[in-house]
Amino acid sequence: MLEKKAVTSSKTSESSDQKISGKARVSWMALILVLQILAALAVAQFLILPAQGRDPRLFGSSEARGSILMMDDLVVTLNEPEGPRYLKVSPGLECENSRVEKEVKKRMPELRDLLIAGLSKRSMPELSAQGGREHLKKQLLEEFNGTLRSGELLNIYFSDFVMQ
């Protein structure tokens, strides 16, 4: 009978050791999880966000860029030898500040004429090529900024860009 109590006593101590090691295992796993979360936050804070911080419009930054002034829709005939091809665009001009926005509003007919001239000398394959639209935007931006006196346009956006 004494032997049975000793066996029962040893089983009880084994099960309590297993419970302790199970609790320790859970606490270690929780600690590792917390460390992984902290590492992910640190990577985001110090590596990812600063790299994307160059564009303040990302992540709802309070540093606003310029306001975007939409131009009226425009349809132009593309430079195509095979026959008429058309391009419909809805351009938006991102102004550096309010002075530039006022000047753009005053000089809208001139900027619209530059846009028509810049678009109508392009061909469909040129605009369809990889990087064609970006190249067009860059050239138009240079032309527009060459005419403005109170500052610069930051970017040109096309909310519509349809070729037919």
N, CA, C and O of each residue as an XYZ file, in Angstrom:
656
protein
N       0.802     -1.164      0.000
C       0.000      0.000      0.000
C       0.862      1.250      0.000
O       0.533      2.267     -0.611
N       1.924      1.140      0.676
C       2.868      2.231      0.711
C       3.444      2.490     -0.671
O       3.696      3.634     -1.051
N       3.648      1.415     -1.412
C       4.175      1.548     -2.773
C       3.196      2.278     -3.679
O       3.603      3.070     -4.530
N       1.882      2.008     -3.495
C       0.881      2.661     -4.329
C       0.889      4.165     -4.082
O       0.747      4.942     -5.026
N       1.050      4.585     -2.845
C       1.091      6.012     -2.535
C       2.323      6.654     -3.156
O       2.252      7.786     -3.636
N       3.425      5.966     -3.155
C       4.653      6.492     -3.753
C       4.490      6.646     -5.252
O       4.927      7.644     -5.825
N       3.861      5.663     -5.898
C       3.624      5.721     -7.344
C       2.673      6.859     -7.661
O       2.898      7.609     -8.611
N       1.620      6.995     -6.883
C       0.642      8.059     -7.092
C       1.307      9.402     -6.872
O       1.056     10.352     -7.614
N       2.139      9.486     -5.875
C       2.848     10.715     -5.584
C       3.780     11.095     -6.721
O       3.881     12.274     -7.059
N       4.465     10.125     -7.320
C       5.369     10.430     -8.428
C       4.588     10.831     -9.674
O       5.043     11.691    -10.428
N       3.412     10.223     -9.911
C       2.573     10.602    -11.052
C       2.083     12.029    -10.890
O       2.034     12.781    -11.863
N       1.726     12.405     -9.693
C       1.245     13.744     -9.420
C       2.351     14.761     -9.675
O       2.105     15.819    -10.252
N       3.567     14.441     -9.245
C       4.669     15.377     -9.467
C       5.013     15.483    -10.951
O       5.407     16.556    -11.407
N       4.873     14.386    -11.726
C       5.128     14.424    -13.165
C       4.101     15.301    -13.858
O       4.458     16.109    -14.715
N       2.827     15.155    -13.501
C       1.785     15.945    -14.158
C       1.927     17.423    -13.813
O       1.646     18.280    -14.651
N       2.358     17.733    -12.596
C       2.569     19.138    -12.247
C       3.772     19.702    -13.003
O       3.769     20.874    -13.378
N       4.824     18.861    -13.235
C       5.960     19.293    -14.045
C       5.527     19.570    -15.475
O       5.985     20.534    -16.088
N       4.645     18.727    -16.012
C       4.158     18.934    -17.368
C       3.334     20.210    -17.448
O       3.423     20.936    -18.438
N       2.538     20.495    -16.429
C       1.747     21.723    -16.421
C       2.659     22.936    -16.376
O       2.410     23.928    -17.060
N       3.697     22.865    -15.587
C       4.638     23.971    -15.488
C       5.351     24.174    -16.816
O       5.486     25.297    -17.301
N       5.800     23.079    -17.388
C       6.493     23.225    -18.663
C       5.531     23.690    -19.747
O       5.945     24.423    -20.645
N       4.261     23.292    -19.697
C       3.254     23.766    -20.647
C       3.023     25.253    -20.482
O       2.916     25.979    -21.471
N       2.944     25.722    -19.230
C       2.772     27.154    -18.969
C       3.999     27.925    -19.425
O       3.888     29.013    -19.991
N       5.159     27.358    -19.178
C       6.394     28.018    -19.607
C       6.451     28.108    -21.127
O       6.872     29.121    -21.685
N       6.027     27.048    -21.783
C       6.023     27.019    -23.242
C       5.095     28.110    -23.798
O       5.460     28.809    -24.743
N       3.910     28.256    -23.219
C       2.944     29.268    -23.649
C       3.508     30.674    -23.423
O       3.371     31.552    -24.274
N       4.138     30.871    -22.275
C       4.697     32.192    -21.996
C       5.859     32.515    -22.936
O       6.013     33.663    -23.352
N       6.676     31.518    -23.275
C       7.758     31.747    -24.227
C       7.197     32.083    -25.616
O       7.706     32.966    -26.306
N       6.143     31.365    -26.007
C       5.532     31.641    -27.313
C       4.928     33.041    -27.348
O       5.022     33.739    -28.357
N       4.308     33.447    -26.243
C       3.740     34.791    -26.159
C       4.849     35.837    -26.233
O       4.689     36.859    -26.902
N       5.949     35.599    -25.567
C       7.081     36.513    -25.602
C       7.645     36.639    -27.020
O       7.946     37.740    -27.481
N       7.782     35.516    -27.695
C       8.289     35.527    -29.077
C       7.338     36.291    -29.988
O       7.780     37.049    -30.852
N       6.041     36.097    -29.802
C       5.055     36.804    -30.609
C       5.145     38.313    -30.395
O       5.103     39.083    -31.355
N       5.267     38.728    -29.157
C       5.399     40.154    -28.846
C       6.668     40.719    -29.474
O       6.643     41.825    -30.015
N       7.769     39.986    -29.415
C       9.023     40.449    -30.012
C       8.902     40.561    -31.541
O       9.450     41.487    -32.140
N       8.194     39.629    -32.160
C       7.996     39.702    -33.607
C       7.167     40.929    -33.986
O       7.469     41.607    -34.968
N       6.141     41.207    -33.219
C       5.309     42.387    -33.479
C       6.141     43.657    -33.328
O       6.050     44.562    -34.158
N       6.945     43.725    -32.279
C       7.799     44.897    -32.074
C       8.814     45.053    -33.201
O       9.094     46.172    -33.633
N       9.363     43.948    -33.678
C      10.315     44.005    -34.790
C       9.627     44.496    -36.059
O      10.201     45.296    -36.797
N       8.418     44.034    -36.322
C       7.676     44.478    -37.501
C       7.372     45.972    -37.425
O       7.497     46.685    -38.420
N       6.977     46.441    -36.249
C       6.714     47.870    -36.072
C       7.986     48.696    -36.262
O       7.949     49.766    -36.870
N       9.097     48.206    -35.750
C      10.364     48.922    -35.899
C      10.771     49.007    -37.369
O      11.214     50.058    -37.832
N      10.624     47.913    -38.098
C      10.953     47.926    -39.528
C      10.068     48.923    -40.255
O      10.552     49.702    -41.076
N       8.781     48.906    -39.961
C       7.860     49.836    -40.610
C       8.209     51.285    -40.256
O       8.234     52.152    -41.130
N       8.473     51.538    -38.999
C       8.745     52.901    -38.547
C      10.049     53.464    -39.089
O      10.102     54.628    -39.488
N      11.089     52.663    -39.108
C      12.402     53.191    -39.449
C      12.863     52.913    -40.868
O      13.788     53.568    -41.348
N      12.245     51.959    -41.553
C      12.693     51.642    -42.905
C      11.647     51.945    -43.975
O      11.960     52.590    -44.976
N      10.431     51.496    -43.781
C       9.419     51.627    -44.824
C       8.826     53.030    -44.868
O       8.808     53.652    -45.930
N       8.346     53.536    -43.751
C       7.699     54.843    -43.744
C       8.631     55.988    -44.158
O       8.197     56.853    -44.919
N       9.876     56.039    -43.704
C      10.745     57.123    -44.164
C      10.986     57.088    -45.677
O      11.089     58.138    -46.310
N      11.075     55.901    -46.251
C      11.293     55.796    -47.688
C      10.084     56.300    -48.452
O      10.225     56.903    -49.516
N       8.905     56.058    -47.921
C       7.699     56.522    -48.589
C       7.316     57.921    -48.123
O       6.398     58.526    -48.676
N       7.984     58.423    -47.146
C       7.674     59.740    -46.622
C       8.005     60.865    -47.581
O       7.636     62.015    -47.343
N       8.700     60.543    -48.668
C       9.012     61.575    -49.655
C       7.749     62.088    -50.337
O       7.723     63.222    -50.815
N       6.714     61.278    -50.386
C       5.443     61.698    -50.979
C       4.452     61.914    -49.840
O       3.908     60.943    -49.313
N       4.205     63.161    -49.450
C       3.377     63.422    -48.279
C       1.918     63.036    -48.444
O       1.184     63.005    -47.455
N       1.472     62.743    -49.654
C       0.084     62.335    -49.826
C      -0.146     60.915    -49.331
O      -1.287     60.522    -49.089
N       0.936     60.132    -49.175
C       0.796     58.758    -48.700
C       0.516     58.754    -47.209
O       1.024     59.607    -46.480
N      -0.277     57.818    -46.752
C      -0.585     57.598    -45.349
C      -1.243     58.800    -44.682
O      -1.112     58.981    -43.471
N      -1.946     59.621    -45.455
C      -2.720     60.721    -44.884
C      -1.878     61.747    -44.171
O      -2.290     62.252    -43.127
N      -0.729     62.072    -44.688
C       0.153     63.038    -44.055
C      -0.495     64.418    -44.029
O      -1.259     64.765    -44.930
N      -0.195     65.193    -43.013
C      -0.770     66.529    -42.903
C      -0.075     67.518    -43.831
O      -0.615     68.589    -44.109
N       1.117     67.170    -44.311
C       1.805     68.049    -45.248
C       1.158     67.894    -46.612
O       1.431     66.936    -47.335
N       0.303     68.836    -46.958
C      -0.426     68.738    -48.220
C       0.449     69.227    -49.357
O       1.198     70.195    -49.221
N       0.339     68.544    -50.472
C       0.989     69.032    -51.676
C       0.068     70.069    -52.273
O      -0.831     70.575    -51.602
N       0.291     70.385    -53.534
C      -0.518     71.404    -54.170
C      -1.928     70.941    -54.458
O      -2.234     69.749    -54.447
N      -2.780     71.925    -54.716
C      -4.150     71.596    -55.088
C      -4.182     71.221    -56.569
O      -3.334     71.651    -57.351
N      -5.169     70.418    -56.935
C      -5.285     69.971    -58.316
C      -6.418     70.735    -58.986
O      -7.557     70.734    -58.517
N      -6.086     71.374    -60.073
C      -7.033     72.163    -60.841
C      -7.373     71.379    -62.106
O      -6.509     71.143    -62.950
N      -8.637     70.978    -62.229
C      -9.057     70.178    -63.381
C      -9.343     71.082    -64.576
O      -9.992     72.121    -64.455
N      -8.844     70.661    -65.721
C      -9.148     71.344    -66.977
C     -10.375     70.663    -67.587
O     -10.721     69.539    -67.222
N     -11.020     71.354    -68.512
C     -12.149     70.748    -69.215
C     -11.651     69.581    -70.061
O     -10.488     69.536    -70.463
N     -12.558     68.636    -70.324
C     -12.223     67.503    -71.188
C     -11.766     68.031    -72.542
O     -12.194     69.093    -72.995
N     -10.898     67.271    -73.165
C     -10.312     67.696    -74.425
C     -10.246     66.503    -75.361
O      -9.820     65.420    -74.960
N     -10.669     66.696    -76.622
C     -10.559     65.664    -77.647
C      -9.673     66.216    -78.750
O      -9.941     67.287    -79.295
N      -8.612     65.478    -79.080
C      -7.697     65.903    -80.150
C      -7.539     64.780    -81.158
O      -7.735     63.604    -80.849
N      -7.179     65.175    -82.374
C      -6.867     64.207    -83.420
C      -5.386     63.893    -83.333
O      -4.553     64.800    -83.345
N      -5.056     62.618    -83.247
C      -3.659     62.201    -83.148
C      -2.998     62.243    -84.525
O      -3.680     62.234    -85.550
N      -1.696     62.289    -84.537
C      -0.910     62.331    -85.766
C      -0.755     60.907    -86.297
O       0.212     60.218    -85.970
N      -1.704     60.473    -87.110
C      -1.720     59.120    -87.656
C      -1.848     59.172    -89.177
O      -2.809     59.742    -89.692
N      -0.896     58.587    -89.901
C      -0.969     58.603    -91.368
C      -2.062     57.674    -91.923
O      -2.571     57.928    -93.015
N      -2.430     56.619    -91.209
C      -3.421     55.668    -91.714
C      -4.839     56.212    -91.694
O      -5.699     55.692    -92.405
N      -5.097     57.192    -90.941
C      -6.443     57.738    -90.816
C      -6.618     58.395    -89.469
O      -5.747     58.309    -88.604
N      -7.737     59.045    -89.298
C      -7.932     59.797    -88.051
C      -8.065     58.885    -86.827
O      -8.829     57.920    -86.823
N      -7.312     59.218    -85.817
C      -7.390     58.582    -84.498
C      -7.570     59.714    -83.487
O      -7.013     60.801    -83.642
N      -8.345     59.438    -82.471
C      -8.683     60.485    -81.524
C      -8.232     60.121    -80.110
O      -8.130     58.950    -79.744
N      -7.972     61.156    -79.346
C      -7.586     61.013    -77.948
C      -8.462     61.939    -77.122
O      -8.570     63.132    -77.405
N      -9.085     61.373    -76.097
C      -9.873     62.171    -75.158
C      -9.145     62.143    -73.820
O      -8.834     61.072    -73.297
N      -8.878     63.320    -73.271
C      -8.202     63.415    -71.978
C      -8.972     64.356    -71.053
O      -9.665     65.272    -71.495
N      -8.826     64.097    -69.764
C      -9.336     64.986    -68.716
C      -8.151     65.301    -67.816
O      -7.906     64.592    -66.840
N      -7.415     66.358    -68.138
C      -6.195     66.649    -67.380
C      -6.467     67.412    -66.082
O      -7.386     68.225    -65.989
N      -5.645     67.119    -65.104
C      -5.640     67.852    -63.845
C      -4.230     68.364    -63.597
O      -3.258     67.625    -63.754
N      -4.123     69.615    -63.212
C      -2.824     70.244    -62.999
C      -2.613     70.472    -61.504
O      -3.401     71.161    -60.857
N      -1.553     69.892    -60.965
C      -1.242     70.071    -59.548
C      -0.392     71.323    -59.384
O       0.750     71.382    -59.840
N      -0.972     72.321    -58.724
C      -0.318     73.617    -58.556
C       0.498     73.646    -57.268
O       0.090     73.110    -56.238
N       1.653     74.283    -57.353
C       2.575     74.363    -56.222
C       1.973     75.127    -55.042
O       2.135     74.730    -53.888
N       1.275     76.229    -55.343
C       0.666     77.047    -54.291
C      -0.503     77.830    -54.882
O      -0.832     77.670    -56.057
N      -1.125     78.670    -54.070
C      -2.317     79.403    -54.520
C      -1.985     80.443    -55.592
O      -2.823     80.731    -56.447
N      -0.775     81.011    -55.558
C      -0.391     81.979    -56.606
C      -0.333     81.294    -57.966
O      -0.794     81.842    -58.967
N       0.237     80.092    -57.992
C       0.317     79.345    -59.251
C      -1.087     78.987    -59.723
O      -1.387     79.065    -60.915
N      -1.937     78.597    -58.793
C      -3.311     78.245    -59.163
C      -4.028     79.435    -59.792
O      -4.736     79.277    -60.786
N      -3.851     80.620    -59.221
C      -4.467     81.830    -59.791
C      -3.927     82.112    -61.184
O      -4.680     82.464    -62.092
N      -2.604     81.955    -61.350
C      -2.015     82.197    -62.665
C      -2.497     81.168    -63.682
O      -2.764     81.518    -64.832
N      -2.612     79.925    -63.281
C      -3.091     78.875    -64.190
C      -4.515     79.191    -64.638
O      -4.846     79.033    -65.813
N      -5.356     79.635    -63.708
C      -6.733     79.984    -64.069
C      -6.756     81.130    -65.084
O      -7.547     81.109    -66.026
N      -5.894     82.124    -64.894
C      -5.843     83.260    -65.819
C      -5.296     82.854    -67.183
O      -5.731     83.372    -68.211
N      -4.345     81.930    -67.189
C      -3.678     81.550    -68.438
C      -4.191     80.231    -69.000
O      -3.513     79.596    -69.808
N      -5.373     79.819    -68.584
C      -5.926     78.537    -69.009
C      -6.001     78.403    -70.532
O      -5.645     77.343    -71.046
N      -6.446     79.423    -71.286
C      -6.472     79.259    -72.753
C      -5.087     78.963    -73.344
O      -4.969     78.159    -74.268
N      -4.056     79.599    -72.824
C      -2.696     79.360    -73.312
C      -2.238     77.936    -72.975
O      -1.653     77.249    -73.812
N      -2.510     77.507    -71.752
C      -2.122     76.158    -71.348
C      -2.913     75.106    -72.124
O      -2.379     74.054    -72.476
N      -4.169     75.390    -72.384
C      -4.999     74.467    -73.164
C      -4.464     74.354    -74.590
O      -4.443     73.263    -75.160
N      -4.032     75.469    -75.166
C      -3.451     75.459    -76.511
C      -2.147     74.658    -76.535
O      -1.903     73.893    -77.468
N      -1.311     74.835    -75.508
C      -0.085     74.042    -75.423
C      -0.397     72.555    -75.312
O       0.298     71.722    -75.895
N      -1.439     72.227    -74.564
C      -1.848     70.834    -74.415
C      -2.329     70.258    -75.748
O      -1.968     69.137    -76.106
N      -3.135     71.012    -76.474
C      -3.621     70.556    -77.784
C      -2.450     70.324    -78.728
O      -2.389     69.300    -79.409
N      -1.524     71.269    -78.767
C      -0.356     71.141    -79.646
C       0.506     69.942    -79.241
O       0.982     69.194    -80.096
N       0.698     69.769    -77.955
C       1.524     68.658    -77.474
C       0.908     67.298    -77.725
O       1.623     66.333    -77.993
N      -0.407     67.208    -77.642
C      -1.084     65.932    -77.853
C      -1.268     65.596    -79.324
O      -1.125     64.441    -79.724
N      -1.586     66.606    -80.133
C      -1.914     66.333    -81.536
C      -0.694     65.938    -82.367
O      -0.853     65.383    -83.454
N       0.499     66.206    -81.889
C       1.680     65.775    -82.641
C       2.121     64.358    -82.275
O       3.092     63.851    -82.838
N       1.426     63.720    -81.348
C       1.743     62.360    -80.929
C       0.963     61.344    -81.760
O      -0.089     61.648    -82.324
N       1.506     60.135    -81.820
C       0.820     59.047    -82.520
C       0.308     58.040    -81.501
O       0.742     58.029    -80.349
N      -0.615     57.201    -81.937
C      -1.174     56.192    -81.045
C      -0.108     55.216    -80.547
O      -0.070     54.927    -79.351
N       0.761     54.699    -81.421
C       1.806     53.786    -80.920
C       2.748     54.465    -79.911
O       3.210     53.833    -78.961
N       3.019     55.734    -80.127
C       3.904     56.471    -79.212
C       3.275     56.577    -77.817
O       3.958     56.405    -76.807
N       1.981     56.858    -77.773
C       1.297     56.989    -76.485
C       1.001     55.635    -75.846
O       0.912     55.524    -74.623
N       0.848     54.605    -76.685
C       0.547     53.264    -76.177
C       1.788     52.536    -75.671
O       1.680     51.590    -74.891
N       2.958     52.971    -76.109
C       4.207     52.310    -75.720
C       4.414     52.426    -74.211
O       3.894     53.332    -73.558
N       5.183     51.489    -73.685
C       5.484     51.514    -72.261
C       6.225     52.807    -71.926
O       7.254     53.116    -72.527
N       5.702     53.544    -70.980
C       6.309     54.809    -70.579
C       5.911     55.974    -71.462
O       6.375     57.092    -71.241
N       5.069     55.749    -72.451
C       4.659     56.812    -73.372
C       3.900     57.930    -72.686
O       4.153     59.109    -72.933
N       2.972     57.557    -71.825
C       2.197     58.584    -71.116
C       3.075     59.361    -70.143
O       2.935     60.576    -70.002
N       3.979     58.655    -69.474
C       4.868     59.342    -68.524
C       5.792     60.315    -69.247
O       6.061     61.412    -68.757
N       6.268     59.908    -70.406
C       7.118     60.794    -71.214
C       6.324     62.017    -71.655
O       6.828     63.140    -71.618
N       5.087     61.795    -72.070
C       4.208     62.900    -72.463
C       3.992     63.854    -71.294
O       4.102     65.069    -71.460
N       3.690     63.321    -70.127
C       3.477     64.166    -68.946
C       4.704     65.012    -68.639
O       4.591     66.199    -68.331
N       5.870     64.396    -68.725
C       7.119     65.102    -68.423
C       7.323     66.263    -69.391
O       7.675     67.367    -68.976
N       7.101     66.014    -70.682
C       7.290     67.076    -71.673
C       6.257     68.188    -71.504
O       6.593     69.370    -71.585
N       5.013     67.811    -71.270
C       3.975     68.833    -71.070
C       4.260     69.661    -69.822
O       4.063     70.876    -69.821
N       4.716     69.016    -68.778
C       5.035     69.722    -67.540
C       6.152     70.741    -67.764
O       6.087     71.859    -67.252
N       7.170     70.359    -68.524
C       8.258     71.294    -68.840
C       7.742     72.488    -69.643
O       8.124     73.628    -69.378
N       6.879     72.230    -70.621
C       6.321     73.317    -71.426
C       5.451     74.239    -70.578
O       5.559     75.461    -70.670
N       4.592     73.653    -69.754
C       3.711     74.463    -68.913
C       4.516     75.305    -67.935
O       4.250     76.495    -67.769
N       5.500     74.688    -67.289
C       6.306     75.425    -66.308
C       7.142     76.507    -66.975
O       7.486     77.500    -66.334
N       7.475     76.335    -68.249
C       8.193     77.370    -68.986
C       7.365     78.622    -69.209
O       7.916     79.703    -69.415
N       6.055     78.486    -69.171
C       5.191     79.651    -69.395
C       4.750     80.320    -68.096
O       4.362     81.489    -68.108
N       4.803     79.608    -66.991
C       4.337     80.172    -65.715
C       5.423     81.026    -65.069
O       6.609     80.711    -65.162
N       5.004     82.116    -64.410
C       5.949     83.040    -63.784
C       5.916     83.000    -62.252
O       6.912     83.328    -61.607
N       4.798     82.605    -61.673
C       4.655     82.696    -60.217
C       5.069     81.424    -59.484
O       5.008     81.375    -58.255
N       5.481     80.415    -60.203
C       5.874     79.158    -59.583
C       5.795     78.039    -60.603
O       5.916     78.268    -61.806
N       5.589     76.820    -60.106
C       5.579     75.664    -60.998
C       4.380     74.765    -60.746
O       3.768     74.774    -59.677
N       4.075     73.999    -61.766
C       3.150     72.885    -61.604
C       3.958     71.703    -61.092
O       5.091     71.489    -61.522
N       3.388     70.944    -60.185
C       4.094     69.797    -59.615
C       3.902     68.537    -60.441
O       4.803     67.704    -60.542
N       2.711     68.404    -61.034
C       2.431     67.196    -61.806
C       1.220     67.425    -62.693
O       0.456     68.371    -62.501
N       1.065     66.551    -63.655
C      -0.116     66.526    -64.516
C      -0.732     65.146    -64.352
O      -0.035     64.133    -64.410
N      -2.032     65.117    -64.148
C      -2.746     63.857    -64.003
C      -3.800     63.768    -65.097
O      -4.356     64.783    -65.517
N      -4.069     62.557    -65.552
C      -5.127     62.330    -66.524
C      -6.168     61.435    -65.870
O      -5.914     60.255    -65.630
N      -7.345     61.996    -65.579
C      -8.402     61.160    -65.011
C      -9.096     60.378    -66.134
O      -9.708     59.344    -65.867
N      -9.014     60.842    -67.354
C      -9.460     60.109    -68.542
C      -8.348     60.154    -69.563
O      -7.692     61.181    -69.738
N      -8.138     59.043    -70.232
C      -7.118     58.962    -71.285
C      -7.583     57.858    -72.218
O      -7.216     56.695    -72.047
N      -8.397     58.225    -73.210
C      -9.032     57.254    -74.085
C      -8.620     57.510    -75.518
O      -8.803     58.610    -76.040
N      -8.059     56.483    -76.159
C      -7.687     56.588    -77.578
C      -8.640     55.730    -78.399
O      -9.054     54.646    -77.989
N      -8.971     56.257    -79.572
C      -9.848     55.514    -80.474
C      -9.338     55.642    -81.883
O      -9.933     55.088    -82.807
